[in-house]
mmCIF file of C-alpha atoms and ligand atoms in Angstrom:
data_model
loop_
_atom_site.group_PDB
_atom_site.id
_atom_site.type_symbol
_atom_site.label_atom_id
_atom_site.label_comp_id
_atom_site.label_asym_id
_atom_site.label_seq_id
_atom_site.Cartn_x
_atom_site.Cartn_y
_atom_site.Cartn_z
ATOM 1 C CA MET A 494 0.000 0.000 0.000
ATOM 2 C CA GLY A 495 1.060 3.603 -0.336
ATOM 3 C CA SER A 496 0.453 5.127 -3.685
ATOM 4 C CA GLY A 497 -2.233 2.894 -5.156
ATOM 5 C CA GLU A 498 -5.926 3.437 -5.002
ATOM 6 C CA GLY A 499 -6.974 3.707 -1.381
ATOM 7 C CA ILE A 500 -9.410 1.348 0.270
ATOM 8 C CA ARG A 501 -12.704 3.198 0.389
ATOM 9 C CA ILE A 502 -14.443 3.023 3.757
ATOM 10 C CA VAL A 503 -17.976 4.350 4.143
ATOM 11 C CA ILE A 504 -18.961 5.449 7.637
ATOM 12 C CA ALA A 505 -22.713 5.121 7.716
ATOM 13 C CA ASN A 506 -25.716 4.886 9.996
ATOM 14 C CA GLN A 507 -28.896 6.749 9.177
ATOM 15 C CA LYS A 508 -29.404 7.292 12.874
ATOM 16 C CA GLY A 509 -28.182 10.727 13.907
ATOM 17 C CA GLY A 510 -25.537 11.434 16.510
ATOM 18 C CA VAL A 511 -24.124 7.927 16.869
ATOM 19 C CA GLY A 512 -20.472 8.856 16.407
ATOM 20 C CA LYS A 513 -19.993 8.641 12.625
ATOM 21 C CA THR A 514 -18.106 11.910 12.319
ATOM 22 C CA THR A 515 -16.166 11.472 15.560
ATOM 23 C CA THR A 516 -15.042 8.078 14.295
ATOM 24 C CA ALA A 517 -14.231 9.380 10.818
ATOM 25 C CA ILE A 518 -12.010 12.126 12.246
ATOM 26 C CA ASN A 519 -10.324 10.196 15.016
ATOM 27 C CA LEU A 520 -9.886 6.825 13.367
ATOM 28 C CA GLY A 521 -8.631 8.675 10.301
ATOM 29 C CA ALA A 522 -6.212 10.722 12.420
ATOM 30 C CA SER A 523 -4.962 7.652 14.302
ATOM 31 C CA LEU A 524 -4.250 5.852 11.054
ATOM 32 C CA ALA A 525 -2.482 8.950 9.734
ATOM 33 C CA VAL A 526 -0.318 9.114 12.854
ATOM 34 C CA GLY A 527 0.551 5.480 12.176
ATOM 35 C CA GLY A 528 1.900 6.535 8.783
ATOM 36 C CA LYS A 529 -1.083 5.760 6.549
ATOM 37 C CA ARG A 530 -2.171 8.346 4.035
ATOM 38 C CA VAL A 531 -5.829 9.038 4.712
ATOM 39 C CA LEU A 532 -8.353 11.141 2.809
ATOM 40 C CA LEU A 533 -11.593 12.050 4.556
ATOM 41 C CA ILE A 534 -14.452 13.076 2.290
ATOM 42 C CA ASP A 535 -17.164 15.032 4.072
ATOM 43 C CA MET A 536 -20.401 13.950 2.390
ATOM 44 C CA ASP A 537 -22.643 15.557 5.000
ATOM 45 C CA PRO A 538 -24.175 19.019 4.395
ATOM 46 C CA GLN A 539 -23.928 19.558 8.183
ATOM 47 C CA ALA A 540 -20.163 19.579 7.554
ATOM 48 C CA ASN A 541 -19.252 18.456 11.068
ATOM 49 C CA ALA A 542 -16.112 16.639 9.916
ATOM 50 C CA THR A 543 -15.021 19.809 8.127
ATOM 51 C CA ALA A 544 -15.511 21.986 11.215
ATOM 52 C CA GLY A 545 -14.088 19.291 13.468
ATOM 53 C CA LEU A 546 -10.829 19.429 11.552
ATOM 54 C CA GLY A 547 -10.715 23.199 11.843
ATOM 55 C CA PHE A 548 -11.880 24.095 8.346
ATOM 56 C CA GLU A 549 -14.328 26.670 7.195
ATOM 57 C CA GLN A 550 -17.545 25.088 5.927
ATOM 58 C CA VAL A 551 -17.468 25.511 2.171
ATOM 59 C CA PRO A 552 -19.319 23.218 -0.231
ATOM 60 C CA ILE A 553 -16.211 21.828 -1.876
ATOM 61 C CA SER A 554 -17.363 18.185 -1.816
ATOM 62 C CA TYR A 555 -20.499 19.411 -3.602
ATOM 63 C CA ARG A 556 -18.517 21.113 -6.342
ATOM 64 C CA PHE A 557 -16.344 18.020 -6.578
ATOM 65 C CA LEU A 558 -19.489 15.910 -7.134
ATOM 66 C CA LEU A 559 -20.749 18.366 -9.730
ATOM 67 C CA GLY A 560 -17.429 18.035 -11.513
ATOM 68 C CA GLU A 561 -16.803 21.766 -11.182
ATOM 69 C CA MET A 562 -13.525 21.388 -9.332
ATOM 70 C CA PRO A 563 -10.649 19.071 -10.168
ATOM 71 C CA THR A 564 -9.345 16.596 -7.617
ATOM 72 C CA GLU A 565 -6.104 18.453 -6.941
ATOM 73 C CA LYS A 566 -8.068 21.581 -5.938
ATOM 74 C CA VAL A 567 -10.552 19.899 -3.575
ATOM 75 C CA ILE A 568 -8.135 17.957 -1.386
ATOM 76 C CA LYS A 569 -6.908 19.978 1.595
ATOM 77 C CA ARG A 570 -4.022 19.238 3.913
ATOM 78 C CA THR A 571 -4.975 19.145 7.591
ATOM 79 C CA GLU A 572 -2.992 19.902 10.723
ATOM 80 C CA VAL A 573 -2.268 16.175 10.953
ATOM 81 C CA GLU A 574 0.446 14.943 8.647
ATOM 82 C CA ASN A 575 -0.900 12.325 6.220
ATOM 83 C CA LEU A 576 -4.526 13.306 6.889
ATOM 84 C CA PHE A 577 -6.351 15.100 4.079
ATOM 85 C CA LEU A 578 -9.880 16.434 3.741
ATOM 86 C CA ILE A 579 -12.428 17.238 1.082
ATOM 87 C CA PRO A 580 -14.516 19.791 3.022
ATOM 88 C CA SER A 581 -18.274 20.220 2.904
ATOM 89 C CA GLY A 582 -20.845 22.935 3.407
ATOM 90 C CA ILE A 583 -24.580 23.386 3.594
ATOM 91 C CA ASP A 584 -25.040 23.779 -0.197
ATOM 92 C CA LEU A 585 -24.496 20.038 -0.471
ATOM 93 C CA VAL A 586 -28.163 19.615 0.498
ATOM 94 C CA GLY A 587 -28.897 20.650 -3.079
ATOM 95 C CA PHE A 588 -27.379 17.441 -4.373
ATOM 96 C CA GLU A 589 -30.328 15.247 -3.431
ATOM 97 C CA VAL A 590 -32.794 17.442 -5.308
ATOM 98 C CA GLU A 591 -30.668 18.275 -8.323
ATOM 99 C CA PHE A 592 -29.722 14.714 -9.069
ATOM 100 C CA SER A 593 -33.001 13.067 -8.064
ATOM 101 C CA SER A 594 -34.084 12.458 -11.639
ATOM 102 C CA THR A 595 -30.799 11.904 -13.448
ATOM 103 C CA GLU A 596 -30.163 8.392 -14.647
ATOM 104 C CA ASP A 597 -26.682 7.992 -13.155
ATOM 105 C CA LYS A 598 -27.602 9.654 -9.856
ATOM 106 C CA HIS A 599 -26.243 6.777 -7.747
ATOM 107 C CA PHE A 600 -22.857 6.736 -9.457
ATOM 108 C CA ILE A 601 -21.756 10.378 -9.215
ATOM 109 C CA LEU A 602 -19.275 9.932 -6.347
ATOM 110 C CA SER A 603 -18.049 6.618 -7.656
ATOM 111 C CA LYS A 604 -17.142 8.252 -10.979
ATOM 112 C CA ARG A 605 -15.324 11.116 -9.257
ATOM 113 C CA LEU A 606 -13.291 8.652 -7.224
ATOM 114 C CA GLU A 607 -12.031 6.858 -10.308
ATOM 115 C CA GLY A 608 -8.343 7.430 -10.718
ATOM 116 C CA LEU A 609 -7.975 9.095 -7.332
ATOM 117 C CA THR A 610 -4.655 7.701 -6.119
ATOM 118 C CA GLY A 611 -2.085 8.378 -3.461
ATOM 119 C CA PHE A 612 -4.021 7.298 -0.377
ATOM 120 C CA ASP A 613 -4.078 4.142 1.704
ATOM 121 C CA PHE A 614 -7.595 4.850 2.922
ATOM 122 C CA ILE A 615 -10.451 7.041 1.768
ATOM 123 C CA PHE A 616 -13.049 7.606 4.478
ATOM 124 C CA ILE A 617 -16.484 8.847 3.499
ATOM 125 C CA ASP A 618 -18.473 10.468 6.320
ATOM 126 C CA CYS A 619 -22.209 10.145 5.601
ATOM 127 C CA PRO A 620 -25.186 12.224 6.735
ATOM 128 C CA PRO A 621 -27.827 10.690 9.010
ATOM 129 C CA SER A 622 -30.130 9.439 6.273
ATOM 130 C CA LEU A 623 -30.325 6.738 3.651
ATOM 131 C CA GLY A 624 -30.814 9.345 0.928
ATOM 132 C CA LEU A 625 -28.925 9.911 -2.271
ATOM 133 C CA LEU A 626 -25.709 11.080 -0.586
ATOM 134 C CA THR A 627 -25.409 7.932 1.506
ATOM 135 C CA VAL A 628 -26.331 5.705 -1.441
ATOM 136 C CA ASN A 629 -23.634 7.441 -3.528
ATOM 137 C CA ALA A 630 -21.144 6.715 -0.752
ATOM 138 C CA LEU A 631 -22.200 3.052 -0.626
ATOM 139 C CA VAL A 632 -21.944 2.739 -4.393
ATOM 140 C CA GLY A 633 -18.510 4.382 -4.390
ATOM 141 C CA GLY A 634 -17.157 2.542 -1.354
ATOM 142 C CA GLN A 635 -15.754 -0.907 -0.695
ATOM 143 C CA MET A 636 -16.366 -1.454 2.996
ATOM 144 C CA VAL A 637 -18.883 -0.066 5.451
ATOM 145 C CA LEU A 638 -18.047 0.834 9.022
ATOM 146 C CA ILE A 639 -21.126 1.218 11.206
ATOM 147 C CA PRO A 640 -20.886 3.162 14.470
ATOM 148 C CA LEU A 641 -23.532 2.167 17.010
ATOM 149 C CA GLN A 642 -24.189 4.234 20.084
ATOM 150 C CA CYS A 643 -24.490 2.297 23.372
ATOM 151 C CA GLU A 644 -27.982 3.639 24.007
ATOM 152 C CA TYR A 645 -31.555 2.448 24.048
ATOM 153 C CA TYR A 646 -32.681 1.358 20.588
ATOM 154 C CA ALA A 647 -29.076 1.049 19.419
ATOM 155 C CA LEU A 648 -30.085 -1.734 17.057
ATOM 156 C CA GLU A 649 -33.160 0.065 15.804
ATOM 157 C CA GLY A 650 -32.771 0.929 12.159
ATOM 158 C CA LEU A 651 -29.790 -1.362 11.732
ATOM 159 C CA SER A 652 -31.723 -3.902 9.690
ATOM 160 C CA LYS A 653 -32.851 -1.129 7.368
ATOM 161 C CA LEU A 654 -29.238 -0.026 6.913
ATOM 162 C CA MET A 655 -28.115 -3.596 6.268
ATOM 163 C CA ASN A 656 -30.965 -4.024 3.815
ATOM 164 C CA THR A 657 -29.882 -0.892 1.940
ATOM 165 C CA ILE A 658 -26.297 -2.188 1.860
ATOM 166 C CA GLU A 659 -27.604 -5.475 0.430
ATOM 167 C CA ILE A 660 -29.612 -3.685 -2.281
ATOM 168 C CA VAL A 661 -26.608 -1.569 -3.295
ATOM 169 C CA LYS A 662 -24.421 -4.671 -3.319
ATOM 170 C CA GLU A 663 -26.796 -6.652 -5.503
ATOM 171 C CA GLY A 664 -27.629 -3.944 -7.980
ATOM 172 C CA MET A 665 -24.784 -1.469 -8.094
ATOM 173 C CA ASN A 666 -21.631 -2.404 -6.187
ATOM 174 C CA PRO A 667 -20.996 -6.169 -5.867
ATOM 175 C CA GLU A 668 -17.697 -5.661 -3.994
ATOM 176 C CA LEU A 669 -19.335 -3.829 -1.092
ATOM 177 C CA LYS A 670 -19.043 -5.474 2.305
ATOM 178 C CA ILE A 671 -19.489 -4.636 5.938
ATOM 179 C CA LEU A 672 -16.140 -4.160 7.639
ATOM 180 C CA GLY A 673 -17.669 -3.989 11.080
ATOM 181 C CA ILE A 674 -19.681 -2.362 13.811
ATOM 182 C CA VAL A 675 -18.030 0.013 16.289
ATOM 183 C CA LEU A 676 -19.679 0.555 19.650
ATOM 184 C CA THR A 677 -19.445 4.200 20.665
ATOM 185 C CA MET A 678 -20.175 6.336 23.716
ATOM 186 C CA PHE A 679 -19.848 3.370 26.023
ATOM 187 C CA ASP A 680 -20.396 4.353 29.642
ATOM 188 C CA GLY A 681 -18.891 1.723 31.929
ATOM 189 C CA ARG A 682 -20.833 3.061 34.914
ATOM 190 C CA THR A 683 -24.188 2.154 33.469
ATOM 191 C CA ASN A 684 -25.771 -1.247 33.061
ATOM 192 C CA LEU A 685 -27.398 0.014 29.923
ATOM 193 C CA SER A 686 -24.101 0.328 28.058
ATOM 194 C CA LYS A 687 -23.111 -3.195 29.109
ATOM 195 C CA GLN A 688 -26.479 -4.581 28.081
ATOM 196 C CA VAL A 689 -26.297 -2.910 24.699
ATOM 197 C CA GLU A 690 -22.779 -4.242 24.168
ATOM 198 C CA GLU A 691 -23.867 -7.756 25.105
ATOM 199 C CA GLU A 692 -26.861 -7.621 22.819
ATOM 200 C CA VAL A 693 -24.911 -6.270 19.843
ATOM 201 C CA ARG A 694 -22.182 -8.890 20.300
ATOM 202 C CA LYS A 695 -24.831 -11.607 20.528
ATOM 203 C CA PHE A 696 -26.395 -10.602 17.205
ATOM 204 C CA PHE A 697 -23.172 -9.641 15.440
ATOM 205 C CA PRO A 698 -20.361 -11.604 17.089
ATOM 206 C CA LYS A 699 -17.942 -11.446 14.163
ATOM 207 C CA GLN A 700 -18.810 -7.999 12.872
ATOM 208 C CA THR A 701 -18.456 -6.116 16.155
ATOM 209 C CA PHE A 702 -15.022 -4.660 16.846
ATOM 210 C CA ARG A 703 -13.440 -5.731 20.166
ATOM 211 C CA THR A 704 -12.429 -2.112 20.770
ATOM 212 C CA VAL A 705 -15.192 -0.029 22.314
ATOM 213 C CA ILE A 706 -15.135 3.785 22.276
ATOM 214 C CA PRO A 707 -15.875 5.200 25.739
ATOM 215 C CA ARG A 708 -18.070 8.193 26.370
ATOM 216 C CA THR A 709 -15.733 10.999 27.311
ATOM 217 C CA VAL A 710 -16.309 14.718 27.364
ATOM 218 C CA ARG A 711 -12.871 15.245 25.786
ATOM 219 C CA LEU A 712 -14.112 13.644 22.557
ATOM 220 C CA SER A 713 -17.049 16.025 22.439
ATOM 221 C CA GLU A 714 -14.869 19.062 23.188
ATOM 222 C CA ALA A 715 -12.154 18.410 20.603
ATOM 223 C CA PRO A 716 -14.215 19.395 17.495
ATOM 224 C CA SER A 717 -14.851 22.888 18.831
ATOM 225 C CA PHE A 718 -11.074 23.361 18.769
ATOM 226 C CA GLY A 719 -10.947 21.959 15.254
ATOM 227 C CA LYS A 720 -8.699 19.129 16.347
ATOM 228 C CA PRO A 721 -8.737 15.366 16.458
ATOM 229 C CA ILE A 722 -8.594 14.013 19.977
ATOM 230 C CA PHE A 723 -4.887 13.136 20.022
ATOM 231 C CA LEU A 724 -3.937 16.780 19.362
ATOM 232 C CA TYR A 725 -6.438 18.044 21.915
ATOM 233 C CA ASP A 726 -5.687 15.605 24.716
ATOM 234 C CA ALA A 727 -3.104 12.967 23.915
ATOM 235 C CA SER A 728 -3.607 11.087 27.169
ATOM 236 C CA SER A 729 -7.399 11.004 27.022
ATOM 237 C CA SER A 730 -9.235 7.687 27.058
ATOM 238 C CA GLY A 731 -10.616 8.767 23.682
ATOM 239 C CA THR A 732 -7.115 8.964 22.195
ATOM 240 C CA ILE A 733 -6.268 5.541 23.605
ATOM 241 C CA ALA A 734 -9.495 4.008 22.294
ATOM 242 C CA TYR A 735 -9.171 5.374 18.758
ATOM 243 C CA THR A 736 -5.514 4.292 18.641
ATOM 244 C CA LYS A 737 -6.583 0.766 19.595
ATOM 245 C CA LEU A 738 -9.386 0.890 17.078
ATOM 246 C CA ALA A 739 -6.911 1.851 14.362
ATOM 247 C CA GLU A 740 -4.771 -1.192 15.188
ATOM 248 C CA GLU A 741 -7.763 -3.501 15.112
ATOM 249 C CA PHE A 742 -8.981 -1.844 11.914
ATOM 250 C CA ILE A 743 -5.647 -2.560 10.176
ATOM 251 C CA ARG A 744 -5.718 -6.207 11.282
ATOM 252 C CA ARG A 745 -9.261 -6.568 10.004
ATOM 253 C CA ILE A 746 -8.460 -4.995 6.657
ATOM 254 C CA GLU A 747 -5.518 -7.348 6.263
ATOM 255 C CA ASN A 748 -7.752 -10.345 7.000
ATOM 256 C CA GLU A 749 -10.317 -9.139 4.479
ATOM 257 C CA ARG A 750 -7.815 -9.073 1.643
HETATM 258 P P1 ATP B 1798 -24.794 13.022 12.640
HETATM 259 O O1 ATP B 1798 -25.711 11.879 12.405
HETATM 260 O O2 ATP B 1798 -25.502 14.276 13.048
HETATM 261 O O3 ATP B 1798 -23.830 13.222 11.533
HETATM 262 P P2 ATP B 1798 -22.757 11.531 13.969
HETATM 263 O O4 ATP B 1798 -23.284 10.149 13.864
HETATM 264 O O5 ATP B 1798 -21.720 11.947 13.005
HETATM 265 O O6 ATP B 1798 -23.943 12.601 13.944
HETATM 266 P P3 ATP B 1798 -21.061 12.619 15.988
HETATM 267 O O7 ATP B 1798 -21.236 13.987 15.445
HETATM 268 O O8 ATP B 1798 -19.759 11.958 15.809
HETATM 269 O O9 ATP B 1798 -22.224 11.684 15.458
HETATM 270 O O10 ATP B 1798 -21.409 12.585 17.539
HETATM 271 C C1 ATP B 1798 -22.607 13.145 18.034
HETATM 272 C C2 ATP B 1798 -22.289 13.996 19.262
HETATM 273 O O11 ATP B 1798 -21.757 13.170 20.280
HETATM 274 C C3 ATP B 1798 -21.238 15.052 18.988
HETATM 275 O O12 ATP B 1798 -21.514 16.181 19.767
HETATM 276 C C4 ATP B 1798 -19.950 14.399 19.452
HETATM 277 O O13 ATP B 1798 -18.971 15.340 19.861
HETATM 278 C C5 ATP B 1798 -20.430 13.555 20.606
HETATM 279 N N1 ATP B 1798 -19.653 12.330 20.772
HETATM 280 C C6 ATP B 1798 -19.329 11.422 19.820
HETATM 281 N N2 ATP B 1798 -18.641 10.400 20.331
HETATM 282 C C7 ATP B 1798 -18.503 10.663 21.649
HETATM 283 C C8 ATP B 1798 -17.899 9.971 22.742
HETATM 284 N N3 ATP B 1798 -17.287 8.799 22.582
HETATM 285 N N4 ATP B 1798 -17.963 10.534 23.970
HETATM 286 C C9 ATP B 1798 -18.609 11.722 24.151
HETATM 287 N N5 ATP B 1798 -19.200 12.414 23.182
HETATM 288 C C10 ATP B 1798 -19.148 11.893 21.940
HETATM 289 MG MG1 MG B 1799 -21.830 13.313 11.426
#
C-alpha cells in the first residue's frame, strides 16, 4: 500500500448522533499518525467533519461531485500529517434534489473517485439518512463501518441499513461489504451500556469490533477546537481508544484481503 488506489471506507448509519463523524475524524487521524495516508471526504451538508478538523464550511465536496472542481483543488491538507480532507458545506443539500431524476444519480461519487490515487484509505463520512448522498457513498465505497451508540434502541434501524447495503451490493456495487460495527459512547458506569454491548455482540459476534469507544467529554470538546482528539488531549481515554481501534482496523483490513 502507499500510492495505489486507497481502500474506500464508508462510515454510515442513518441514525443521527451515533459517532460517525467522531469516528471518521479520530480513526482517520490515528491511522495517519501510524503513517497511513488518509483522505476524509465530508459527504454531510452539516459539515461536522469539516468543522471538526478546523476548516471553514465551504461546499467543496459538492462542487467536486458536480465536476466543477478538479481533484487536486478539492483535497486539503490538515494539521495532521498524512490526513487530508475534502470539506463540505450546507449547499451540499442541493445534491439530493438536483440529481433526483438523473439516470446515473447513484454513481456520481463513484465516478469522481475513479483514478484518485495516493491514499491508503479514503473515508467517506455520511449524513444521518439513507438518501442519495449515503447511497452514492455506498456505491462508491468498498467497505462499510457502522458506528452504534451504546444507548436504548441502538439496534433500531440497523436492519434497514443492512438491507440498503444489500440492495446496493446486488444492484450497483458487488464488492461492497461490511467491515464492522463500532460501539461508541460506552459508559462503563451504566448497566445500559453493558447490556447494549452484550446484545450487539450476541447478534453480530464477528462484525463487532473488540475495541469499544468510551463516552468521554474530551471527545465532544475536541471538534470545537478543530482538532482530532490526540492533538487536543493525547492522554485522554478517547485517544487511547481510537488508537486501539486503528490497530484492530488494520488487522481486520488485512484479513479481508
Ligand atoms: P450526525 O448523524 O448528526 O452526523 P454523527 O453520527 O456523526 O452525527 P457525531 O457527530 O460523531 O455523530 O457525535 C454526536 C455527538 O456526540 C457530537 O456532539 C460528538 O462530539 C459527541 N460524541 C461522539 N462520540 C462521543 C464519545 N465517545 N464521547 C462523548 N461524546 C461523543
Ligand atoms: Mg456526522
